[in-house]
Amino acid sequence: MSTREPGVRRLVIVGASLAGLRAAESARRTGWDGEIVLVGAEDHLPYDRPPLSKAQLDHRTGDDLVPLRSRDELDGLGVTTLLGTPATGLDTDGRRVLLGDTAVAYDALVIATGATPYRLPGADGIAGVTGLRTHSDAVAVRRALDAGARTVVIGAGFIGSEIASAARKRGLPATIVERLEVPLSRSLGPEPGAICADLHRDAGTDLRLGVGVSGLESTGGRVTGVVLDDGTTVPADLVVVGIGVRPATGWLEDSPVALHDGDRGVLCTASLATSVPGIWAAGDVAHFPNVRFGGDLMRLEHWTNAAEQGALAARNALAGTGEEIAFLDTIPYFWSDWYGHRLQFVGTPRADEVVTVGPHGPGAIVLYRRGTQLAGVLTIDRPRDIMKFRRLVMEPGSWDEALFQAADRVTASA
Ligand SMILES: Cc1cc2nc3c(=O)[nH]c(=O)nc-3n(C[C@H](O)[C@H](O)[C@H](O)COP(=O)(O)OP(=O)(O)OC[C@H]3O[C@@H](n4cnc5c(N)ncnc54)[C@H](O)[C@@H]3O)c2cc1C
């Protein structure tokens, strides 16, 4: 017998990836026994994206997709999937998600449609040019690397950096073109960005900074080079565009669900409720005020966040009358792997001061101060230390304590 929200008999989750899957799993963990419908634009069962730019670019990897949960497991959870079925609109009066010519009714709805890569203007239809968001993108990139492609990555973000790393691992030429003078300086700050630049250079990646792309060269419909706005051309057989993503909310534009003025992500409360009762959002698509950081509005593109938010959104969607709605109370965390190094970040990089403790390279601990407190930490190749720092950000620890602990860790590992 369900002890949960009596009015909710059908939970619809739009977006069949990490946040959507975690929403379905957590709905069942509450003991609720209603109907769950998982709607996904891709043809596949939910799968993991981090390996797409890491292990799945390895030459030993096949084309097979390993889902996060098998069909049998989803059946066991009582989840009905509507795959290859993009939501096209939302009728909040009738409580229906529109699916082209059909529709699915909901009592509660979780929006988990993630984000879509920006495309390079003028690149459509040119073979050898791709983003990297889906399994089929990863297969295309891996096959190009298998064929020995000269790779140009546009944008020195985390995913772009992993792709350059995959090319260099095979001894293939890799170039990264980045408009900023220092890679990742907006997300990590100039000094850590410079450390990241050195990781690229040390691995033999040709890093072109402070320069944009003015066009592509192609022969017979296949890319042959990237023309930079300093007039040079970089030869290329594979161009991976990593210039950011936008929340996948086109289907919500005509609905009353409030979207962010800038990137059109879904605006949520700290409990992941949207502006429309009964509708919740989770994952890369959602903006939320982070109670841990003075209510800063955040939209994170991190695996852990998507997993945690998916679970919370469904729990709150099904909370019974009188039950407490939970707030998201967590410290952001992500990792990225390049050239055999592991970068890990906890907290927020929005800081008053950034200090690097230890080597300016592998082994670095970068601390971010807000007021008198520790707000964020970046480590390179310190997987054992990062979770201790996560706890310190969570407390939140004082800045002096953080400096002391970082120096202590560096000394201990010297
Ligand atoms: C290549 C790559 C590498 C990454 N590596 C890391 C990493 O190392 N560390 C880390 O912390 N994070 C990493 N991430 C980020 C992490 O994978 C994402 O934060 C996570 O996938 C977000 O999950 P999500 O469910 O919110 O959105 P998504 O995974 O984007 O899934 C959204 C789903 O919704 C579907 N959808 C979109 N529109 C509609 C619609 N209208 N109707 C129905 N379905 C729709 C999409 O097709 C998609 O399947 C990586 C991401 C990528 C792409």
Coordinates of C-alpha atoms and ligand atoms in Angstrom, one line a residue:
M1 CA 0.0 0.0 0.0
S2 CA 1.3 3.4 -0.9
T3 CA 1.6 5.8 2.0
R4 CA 2.6 8.7 -0.2
E5 CA 0.8 11.5 -1.9
P6 CA -2.7 10.0 -2.6
G7 CA -3.4 12.3 -5.6
V8 CA -0.3 11.1 -7.5
R9 CA -1.0 7.9 -9.4
R10 CA 1.3 8.6 -12.4
L11 CA 4.7 10.1 -12.3
V12 CA 6.0 11.2 -15.7
I13 CA 9.8 11.8 -16.0
V14 CA 10.9 13.6 -19.2
G15 CA 14.6 12.9 -20.0
A16 CA 15.8 9.3 -19.9
S17 CA 19.3 9.8 -18.7
L18 CA 21.0 10.0 -15.3
A19 CA 18.7 12.5 -13.5
G20 CA 15.6 10.8 -15.0
L21 CA 16.7 7.3 -14.0
R22 CA 17.6 8.4 -10.5
A23 CA 14.2 10.0 -10.2
A24 CA 12.5 6.7 -11.1
E25 CA 14.7 4.7 -8.7
S26 CA 14.1 7.1 -5.8
A27 CA 10.3 7.1 -6.5
R28 CA 10.3 3.4 -5.9
R29 CA 12.6 3.6 -2.8
T30 CA 9.9 5.8 -1.1
G31 CA 7.6 2.8 -1.3
W32 CA 5.2 4.5 -3.7
D33 CA 3.5 2.0 -6.0
G34 CA 2.0 4.2 -8.7
E35 CA 2.8 4.3 -12.4
I36 CA 6.2 5.7 -13.6
V37 CA 6.6 6.7 -17.3
L38 CA 10.1 7.6 -18.4
V39 CA 10.1 9.6 -21.7
G40 CA 13.4 9.9 -23.7
A41 CA 14.4 11.6 -26.9
E42 CA 17.2 9.1 -27.5
D43 CA 16.5 5.5 -28.6
H44 CA 18.6 4.1 -25.8
L45 CA 17.9 3.1 -22.2
P46 CA 19.6 5.6 -19.8
Y47 CA 23.4 5.4 -20.1
D48 CA 26.4 7.1 -18.5
R49 CA 28.0 10.1 -20.2
P50 CA 31.4 10.5 -18.4
P51 CA 32.9 7.5 -20.2
L52 CA 32.0 8.9 -23.6
S53 CA 35.0 11.3 -23.5
K54 CA 37.2 8.8 -21.6
A55 CA 37.2 5.0 -21.8
Q56 CA 34.9 4.9 -24.8
L57 CA 37.4 6.8 -26.9
D58 CA 40.0 4.1 -26.3
H59 CA 40.9 2.0 -29.4
R60 CA 39.8 -1.2 -27.5
T61 CA 36.3 0.0 -27.1
G62 CA 33.5 -1.4 -29.2
D63 CA 30.3 0.4 -30.4
D64 CA 28.1 -1.4 -27.9
L65 CA 26.2 0.7 -25.4
V66 CA 26.0 -0.5 -21.8
P67 CA 23.0 1.0 -20.1
L68 CA 23.0 2.1 -16.5
R69 CA 20.0 -0.3 -15.9
S70 CA 19.0 -3.2 -18.1
R71 CA 15.5 -3.5 -19.6
D72 CA 14.8 -6.3 -17.1
E73 CA 15.9 -4.1 -14.2
L74 CA 13.6 -1.3 -15.4
D75 CA 10.8 -3.7 -15.8
G76 CA 11.5 -4.9 -12.3
L77 CA 11.1 -1.3 -11.1
G78 CA 7.8 -1.0 -12.9
V79 CA 9.1 1.7 -15.2
T80 CA 7.4 2.1 -18.6
T81 CA 9.8 3.7 -21.1
L82 CA 8.8 5.8 -24.1
L83 CA 12.2 6.0 -25.9
G84 CA 12.9 7.8 -29.2
T85 CA 10.0 10.0 -28.2
P86 CA 10.9 13.6 -27.6
A87 CA 8.5 15.7 -25.6
T88 CA 7.3 18.5 -27.9
G89 CA 5.3 20.6 -25.5
L90 CA 3.5 20.8 -22.1
D91 CA -0.2 21.4 -21.4
T92 CA -0.2 22.3 -17.7
D93 CA -4.0 22.9 -17.6
G94 CA -4.7 19.4 -18.9
R95 CA -1.6 18.0 -17.1
R96 CA -0.3 16.4 -20.3
V97 CA 3.2 16.1 -21.8
L98 CA 2.8 16.5 -25.6
L99 CA 4.7 13.9 -27.7
G100 CA 4.1 15.0 -31.2
D101 CA 0.8 13.6 -32.3
T102 CA 0.2 11.9 -28.9
A103 CA 0.4 12.9 -25.3
V104 CA 0.9 11.3 -21.8
A105 CA -1.0 12.5 -18.8
Y106 CA 0.8 13.1 -15.5
D107 CA -0.2 13.7 -11.9
A108 CA 3.4 14.7 -11.1
L109 CA 6.2 15.6 -13.5
V110 CA 10.0 15.7 -13.3
I111 CA 11.8 17.6 -16.0
A112 CA 15.2 16.0 -16.6
T113 CA 16.0 16.9 -20.2
G114 CA 19.6 17.9 -19.6
A115 CA 21.5 20.1 -22.1
T116 CA 22.4 20.2 -25.8
P117 CA 25.8 21.3 -27.2
Y118 CA 26.0 24.6 -29.1
R119 CA 26.8 24.0 -32.7
L120 CA 29.5 25.8 -34.7
P121 CA 27.8 28.2 -37.1
G122 CA 28.3 27.0 -40.7
A123 CA 29.4 23.5 -39.7
D124 CA 26.2 21.6 -40.3
G125 CA 26.5 18.9 -42.9
I126 CA 30.3 18.9 -43.0
A127 CA 31.5 15.3 -42.2
G128 CA 34.1 15.0 -39.5
V129 CA 32.7 17.8 -37.4
T130 CA 30.8 16.8 -34.2
G131 CA 30.0 17.7 -30.6
L132 CA 30.3 15.1 -27.9
R133 CA 27.1 14.5 -25.9
T134 CA 25.7 11.2 -27.0
H135 CA 26.8 7.6 -27.5
S136 CA 26.7 8.0 -31.2
D137 CA 28.9 11.1 -31.0
A138 CA 31.4 9.1 -29.0
V139 CA 31.4 6.3 -31.6
A140 CA 32.0 8.8 -34.4
V141 CA 34.9 10.4 -32.5
R142 CA 36.4 7.0 -31.6
R143 CA 36.2 5.8 -35.2
A144 CA 37.9 8.9 -36.4
L145 CA 40.7 8.4 -33.9
D146 CA 41.0 4.8 -34.9
A147 CA 41.6 6.1 -38.4
G148 CA 44.4 8.3 -37.1
A149 CA 42.6 11.6 -37.4
R150 CA 44.4 14.9 -36.8
T151 CA 42.1 16.3 -34.2
V152 CA 41.1 19.9 -33.5
V153 CA 39.0 20.6 -30.4
I154 CA 37.2 24.0 -30.4
G155 CA 36.9 25.1 -26.8
A156 CA 39.3 24.2 -23.9
G157 CA 36.6 23.0 -21.5
F158 CA 36.7 19.8 -19.5
I159 CA 35.2 17.6 -22.2
G160 CA 37.3 19.1 -25.0
S161 CA 40.4 18.6 -22.8
E162 CA 39.5 14.9 -22.4
I163 CA 39.2 14.5 -26.1
A164 CA 42.6 16.1 -26.8
S165 CA 43.9 13.7 -24.1
A166 CA 42.4 10.7 -25.9
A167 CA 44.0 11.7 -29.2
R168 CA 47.4 12.3 -27.5
K169 CA 47.2 8.9 -25.8
R170 CA 47.2 7.4 -29.2
G171 CA 50.1 9.6 -30.3
L172 CA 47.9 11.5 -32.7
P173 CA 48.2 15.3 -33.2
A174 CA 45.8 17.3 -31.2
T175 CA 45.1 21.0 -31.2
I176 CA 42.9 23.0 -28.9
V177 CA 41.6 26.4 -30.0
E178 CA 40.4 28.6 -27.2
R179 CA 39.2 32.2 -27.4
L180 CA 40.2 33.0 -23.8
E181 CA 43.9 33.8 -23.1
V182 CA 43.9 31.2 -20.3
P183 CA 41.8 28.0 -20.5
L184 CA 39.1 27.5 -17.9
S185 CA 39.9 30.9 -16.4
R186 CA 36.2 31.7 -16.1
S187 CA 35.3 28.5 -14.4
L188 CA 38.5 28.0 -12.3
G189 CA 40.3 31.3 -12.2
P190 CA 43.5 32.4 -14.1
E191 CA 46.1 30.6 -12.0
P192 CA 44.5 27.2 -12.0
G193 CA 43.7 27.8 -15.6
A194 CA 47.4 28.3 -16.3
I195 CA 48.2 25.0 -14.5
C196 CA 45.6 23.3 -16.8
A197 CA 47.3 24.9 -19.9
D198 CA 50.6 23.3 -18.8
L199 CA 49.0 19.9 -18.6
H200 CA 48.1 20.2 -22.2
R201 CA 51.4 21.5 -23.3
D202 CA 53.3 18.9 -21.3
A203 CA 51.3 16.2 -23.1
G204 CA 52.2 17.6 -26.5
T205 CA 48.8 19.2 -27.3
D206 CA 49.1 22.3 -29.5
L207 CA 47.2 24.9 -27.4
R208 CA 46.1 28.0 -29.4
L209 CA 44.9 30.6 -26.9
G210 CA 43.3 34.0 -27.4
V211 CA 42.1 33.1 -30.8
G212 CA 38.7 32.3 -32.3
V213 CA 37.5 30.2 -35.3
S214 CA 36.5 32.1 -38.4
G215 CA 35.5 29.0 -40.5
L216 CA 36.1 25.5 -41.7
E217 CA 37.8 24.2 -44.8
S218 CA 36.4 21.1 -46.4
T219 CA 36.9 18.9 -49.5
G220 CA 34.1 16.8 -50.9
G221 CA 31.9 17.6 -47.9
R222 CA 34.6 16.4 -45.4
V223 CA 36.5 18.7 -43.1
T224 CA 40.2 19.4 -43.8
G225 CA 41.0 22.3 -41.6
V226 CA 40.0 24.9 -39.1
V227 CA 40.6 28.5 -40.1
L228 CA 41.4 30.7 -37.1
D229 CA 40.7 34.4 -36.9
D230 CA 44.5 35.2 -36.8
G231 CA 44.5 34.0 -40.4
T232 CA 46.2 30.6 -39.8
T233 CA 44.7 27.2 -40.7
V234 CA 45.0 24.1 -38.6
P235 CA 44.7 20.9 -40.7
A236 CA 42.0 18.6 -39.3
D237 CA 40.3 15.3 -40.1
L238 CA 38.2 15.5 -36.9
V239 CA 36.8 18.7 -35.4
V240 CA 35.1 18.4 -32.0
V241 CA 33.1 21.4 -31.0
G242 CA 33.1 21.9 -27.2
I243 CA 31.9 25.5 -26.8
G244 CA 29.3 24.8 -24.2
V245 CA 25.7 23.6 -23.9
R246 CA 22.3 25.0 -23.4
P247 CA 19.5 23.5 -21.4
A248 CA 17.1 21.4 -23.5
T249 CA 14.0 23.3 -22.8
G250 CA 12.7 24.3 -26.3
W251 CA 9.6 22.1 -25.6
L252 CA 8.8 24.3 -22.6
E253 CA 8.9 27.7 -24.3
D254 CA 5.2 27.9 -24.7
S255 CA 4.4 26.6 -21.2
P256 CA 4.1 28.6 -17.9
V257 CA 7.2 26.9 -16.5
A258 CA 9.5 29.8 -15.7
L259 CA 12.8 29.7 -17.5
H260 CA 16.0 31.6 -16.9
D261 CA 16.2 34.8 -18.9
G262 CA 19.7 34.0 -20.1
D263 CA 20.2 30.3 -20.9
R264 CA 16.5 29.2 -20.6
G265 CA 17.2 26.6 -18.0
V266 CA 14.3 25.7 -15.7
L267 CA 14.1 28.0 -12.6
C268 CA 13.6 26.0 -9.4
T269 CA 13.4 26.5 -5.7
A270 CA 16.0 24.9 -3.4
S271 CA 13.6 21.9 -3.2
L272 CA 13.6 21.7 -7.1
A273 CA 10.0 22.8 -7.5
T274 CA 9.4 24.7 -10.7
S275 CA 7.0 27.7 -10.9
V276 CA 4.1 25.3 -11.7
P277 CA 2.7 23.1 -8.9
G278 CA 3.3 19.4 -9.4
I279 CA 6.3 20.0 -11.7
W280 CA 9.9 19.5 -10.6
A281 CA 13.2 19.7 -12.4
A282 CA 16.6 18.0 -11.9
G283 CA 20.1 17.8 -13.4
D284 CA 21.8 19.8 -16.1
V285 CA 18.5 21.5 -17.0
A286 CA 17.8 23.0 -13.6
H287 CA 18.8 26.3 -12.0
F288 CA 18.5 26.2 -8.2
P289 CA 19.6 28.4 -5.3
N290 CA 22.3 26.6 -3.4
V291 CA 21.6 27.1 0.3
R292 CA 25.2 26.2 1.1
F293 CA 26.5 29.3 -0.8
G294 CA 24.2 32.1 0.3
G295 CA 21.5 31.0 -2.1
D296 CA 23.7 31.5 -5.2
L297 CA 21.7 30.5 -8.3
M298 CA 23.5 27.5 -9.8
R299 CA 23.1 25.3 -12.9
L300 CA 25.6 22.5 -12.7
E301 CA 26.7 20.2 -15.4
H302 CA 28.1 17.5 -13.1
W303 CA 27.3 13.8 -12.8
T304 CA 26.9 13.8 -9.0
N305 CA 24.5 16.8 -9.1
A306 CA 22.3 15.1 -11.7
A307 CA 22.1 11.9 -9.6
E308 CA 21.3 13.7 -6.4
Q309 CA 18.8 16.1 -7.9
G310 CA 17.0 13.4 -9.8
A311 CA 16.5 11.4 -6.6
L312 CA 15.4 14.5 -4.6
A313 CA 13.0 15.8 -7.3
A314 CA 11.0 12.5 -7.4
R315 CA 10.9 12.2 -3.6
N316 CA 9.5 15.7 -3.3
A317 CA 7.1 15.2 -6.1
L318 CA 5.6 12.2 -4.2
A319 CA 5.8 13.6 -0.7
G320 CA 2.5 13.1 1.1
T321 CA 0.4 15.9 2.4
G322 CA 2.0 17.3 5.6
E323 CA 5.3 15.6 4.8
E324 CA 8.3 17.8 4.8
I325 CA 9.7 18.8 1.4
A326 CA 13.5 18.4 1.4
F327 CA 16.0 21.0 0.3
L328 CA 19.0 20.1 -1.7
D329 CA 21.8 20.5 0.7
T330 CA 25.0 19.4 -1.0
I331 CA 28.4 20.6 -2.0
P332 CA 28.9 20.5 -5.8
Y333 CA 31.5 18.0 -7.0
F334 CA 33.0 17.0 -10.3
W335 CA 36.0 15.3 -11.7
S336 CA 37.8 15.2 -15.1
D337 CA 40.6 13.0 -16.4
W338 CA 43.2 14.2 -18.8
Y339 CA 46.6 12.8 -19.8
G340 CA 46.5 10.4 -16.8
H341 CA 45.8 13.1 -14.3
R342 CA 42.6 13.4 -12.3
L343 CA 41.2 16.9 -11.6
Q344 CA 38.6 17.1 -8.9
F345 CA 36.6 20.1 -7.7
V346 CA 34.4 20.6 -4.7
G347 CA 32.4 23.7 -3.8
T348 CA 32.2 26.8 -5.8
P349 CA 34.8 28.7 -7.7
R350 CA 33.0 32.0 -7.1
A351 CA 35.6 33.4 -4.6
D352 CA 37.3 36.5 -3.2
E353 CA 40.8 34.8 -3.4
V354 CA 42.3 31.8 -5.0
V355 CA 45.5 30.3 -3.6
T356 CA 47.6 27.4 -4.9
V357 CA 49.3 25.3 -2.3
G358 CA 52.0 22.9 -3.4
P359 CA 53.3 22.3 -6.9
H360 CA 51.8 24.4 -9.8
G361 CA 51.0 21.2 -11.6
P362 CA 50.1 17.6 -10.7
G363 CA 49.8 17.4 -6.9
A364 CA 48.4 20.9 -6.6
I365 CA 45.7 21.9 -4.1
V366 CA 43.9 25.1 -5.1
L367 CA 41.8 26.8 -2.4
Y368 CA 39.0 29.2 -3.0
R369 CA 38.2 31.7 -0.2
R370 CA 34.9 33.5 0.3
G371 CA 35.0 36.0 3.2
T372 CA 36.7 34.1 6.0
Q373 CA 35.6 30.6 4.8
L374 CA 36.7 27.9 2.5
A375 CA 34.3 27.9 -0.5
G376 CA 36.0 25.5 -3.0
V377 CA 38.9 23.3 -3.6
L378 CA 40.5 22.0 -6.8
T379 CA 43.0 19.1 -6.6
I380 CA 45.1 17.5 -9.2
D381 CA 46.0 13.8 -8.6
R382 CA 44.9 13.8 -5.0
P383 CA 41.8 11.5 -5.0
R384 CA 42.3 10.7 -1.3
D385 CA 42.4 14.3 -0.2
I386 CA 39.5 15.7 -2.1
M387 CA 36.7 14.2 0.0
K388 CA 38.4 15.5 3.2
F389 CA 38.2 18.9 1.6
R390 CA 34.6 18.4 0.7
R391 CA 33.9 17.9 4.3
L392 CA 35.8 21.0 5.1
V393 CA 33.8 23.0 2.6
M394 CA 30.6 21.5 4.0
E395 CA 31.4 22.5 7.6
P396 CA 32.3 25.2 6.4
G397 CA 35.9 25.3 7.5
S398 CA 37.8 28.5 8.2
W399 CA 40.2 29.8 5.6
D400 CA 43.1 29.5 8.0
E401 CA 42.2 25.9 8.7
A402 CA 42.1 25.1 5.0
L403 CA 45.5 26.7 4.4
F404 CA 46.9 24.6 7.3
Q405 CA 45.3 21.4 6.1
A406 CA 46.5 21.9 2.5
A407 CA 50.0 22.6 3.5
D408 CA 49.9 19.5 5.8
R409 CA 48.7 17.3 2.9
V410 CA 51.4 18.7 0.6
T411 CA 54.1 18.0 3.2
A412 CA 52.8 14.5 3.9
S413 CA 53.0 13.6 0.2
A414 CA 56.4 15.3 -0.5
Ligands
LIG1 C1 31.1 13.6 -22.8 C2 30.7 13.9 -21.4 C3 31.6 13.7 -20.3 C4 31.3 14.0 -19.0 N1 32.2 13.8 -18.0 C5 31.9 14.2 -16.7 C6 32.8 14.0 -15.7 O1 33.9 13.5 -15.9 N2 32.5 14.3 -14.4 C7 31.3 14.9 -14.2 O2 31.0 15.3 -13.0 N3 30.3 15.1 -15.1 C8 30.6 14.7 -16.4 N4 29.7 15.0 -17.4 C9 28.4 15.6 -17.1 C10 27.4 14.6 -16.7 O3 27.4 13.5 -17.6 C11 26.0 15.3 -16.8 O4 26.0 16.3 -15.8 C12 24.8 14.4 -16.7 O5 24.8 13.5 -17.8 C13 23.5 15.2 -16.6 O6 22.5 14.3 -16.5 P1 21.0 14.8 -16.9 O7 20.2 13.5 -16.8 O8 20.7 16.0 -16.2 O9 21.1 15.2 -18.4 P2 21.5 14.5 -19.7 O10 22.5 13.4 -19.4 O11 21.9 15.5 -20.7 O12 20.2 13.7 -20.2 C14 19.1 14.4 -20.7 C15 18.3 13.4 -21.5 O13 17.1 14.0 -21.9 C16 16.9 13.8 -23.2 N5 16.0 14.9 -23.8 C17 16.3 16.1 -24.1 N6 15.2 16.8 -24.6 C18 14.2 15.9 -24.5 C19 12.8 16.0 -24.8 N7 12.3 17.1 -25.3 N8 12.0 14.9 -24.6 C20 12.5 13.8 -24.1 N9 13.9 13.7 -23.8 C21 14.7 14.7 -24.0 C22 18.2 13.8 -23.9 O14 18.2 13.2 -25.1 C23 19.0 13.1 -22.8 O15 19.0 11.7 -23.0 C24 30.0 14.6 -18.7 C25 29.1 14.9 -19.8 C26 29.5 14.5 -21.1 C27 28.5 14.8 -22.2

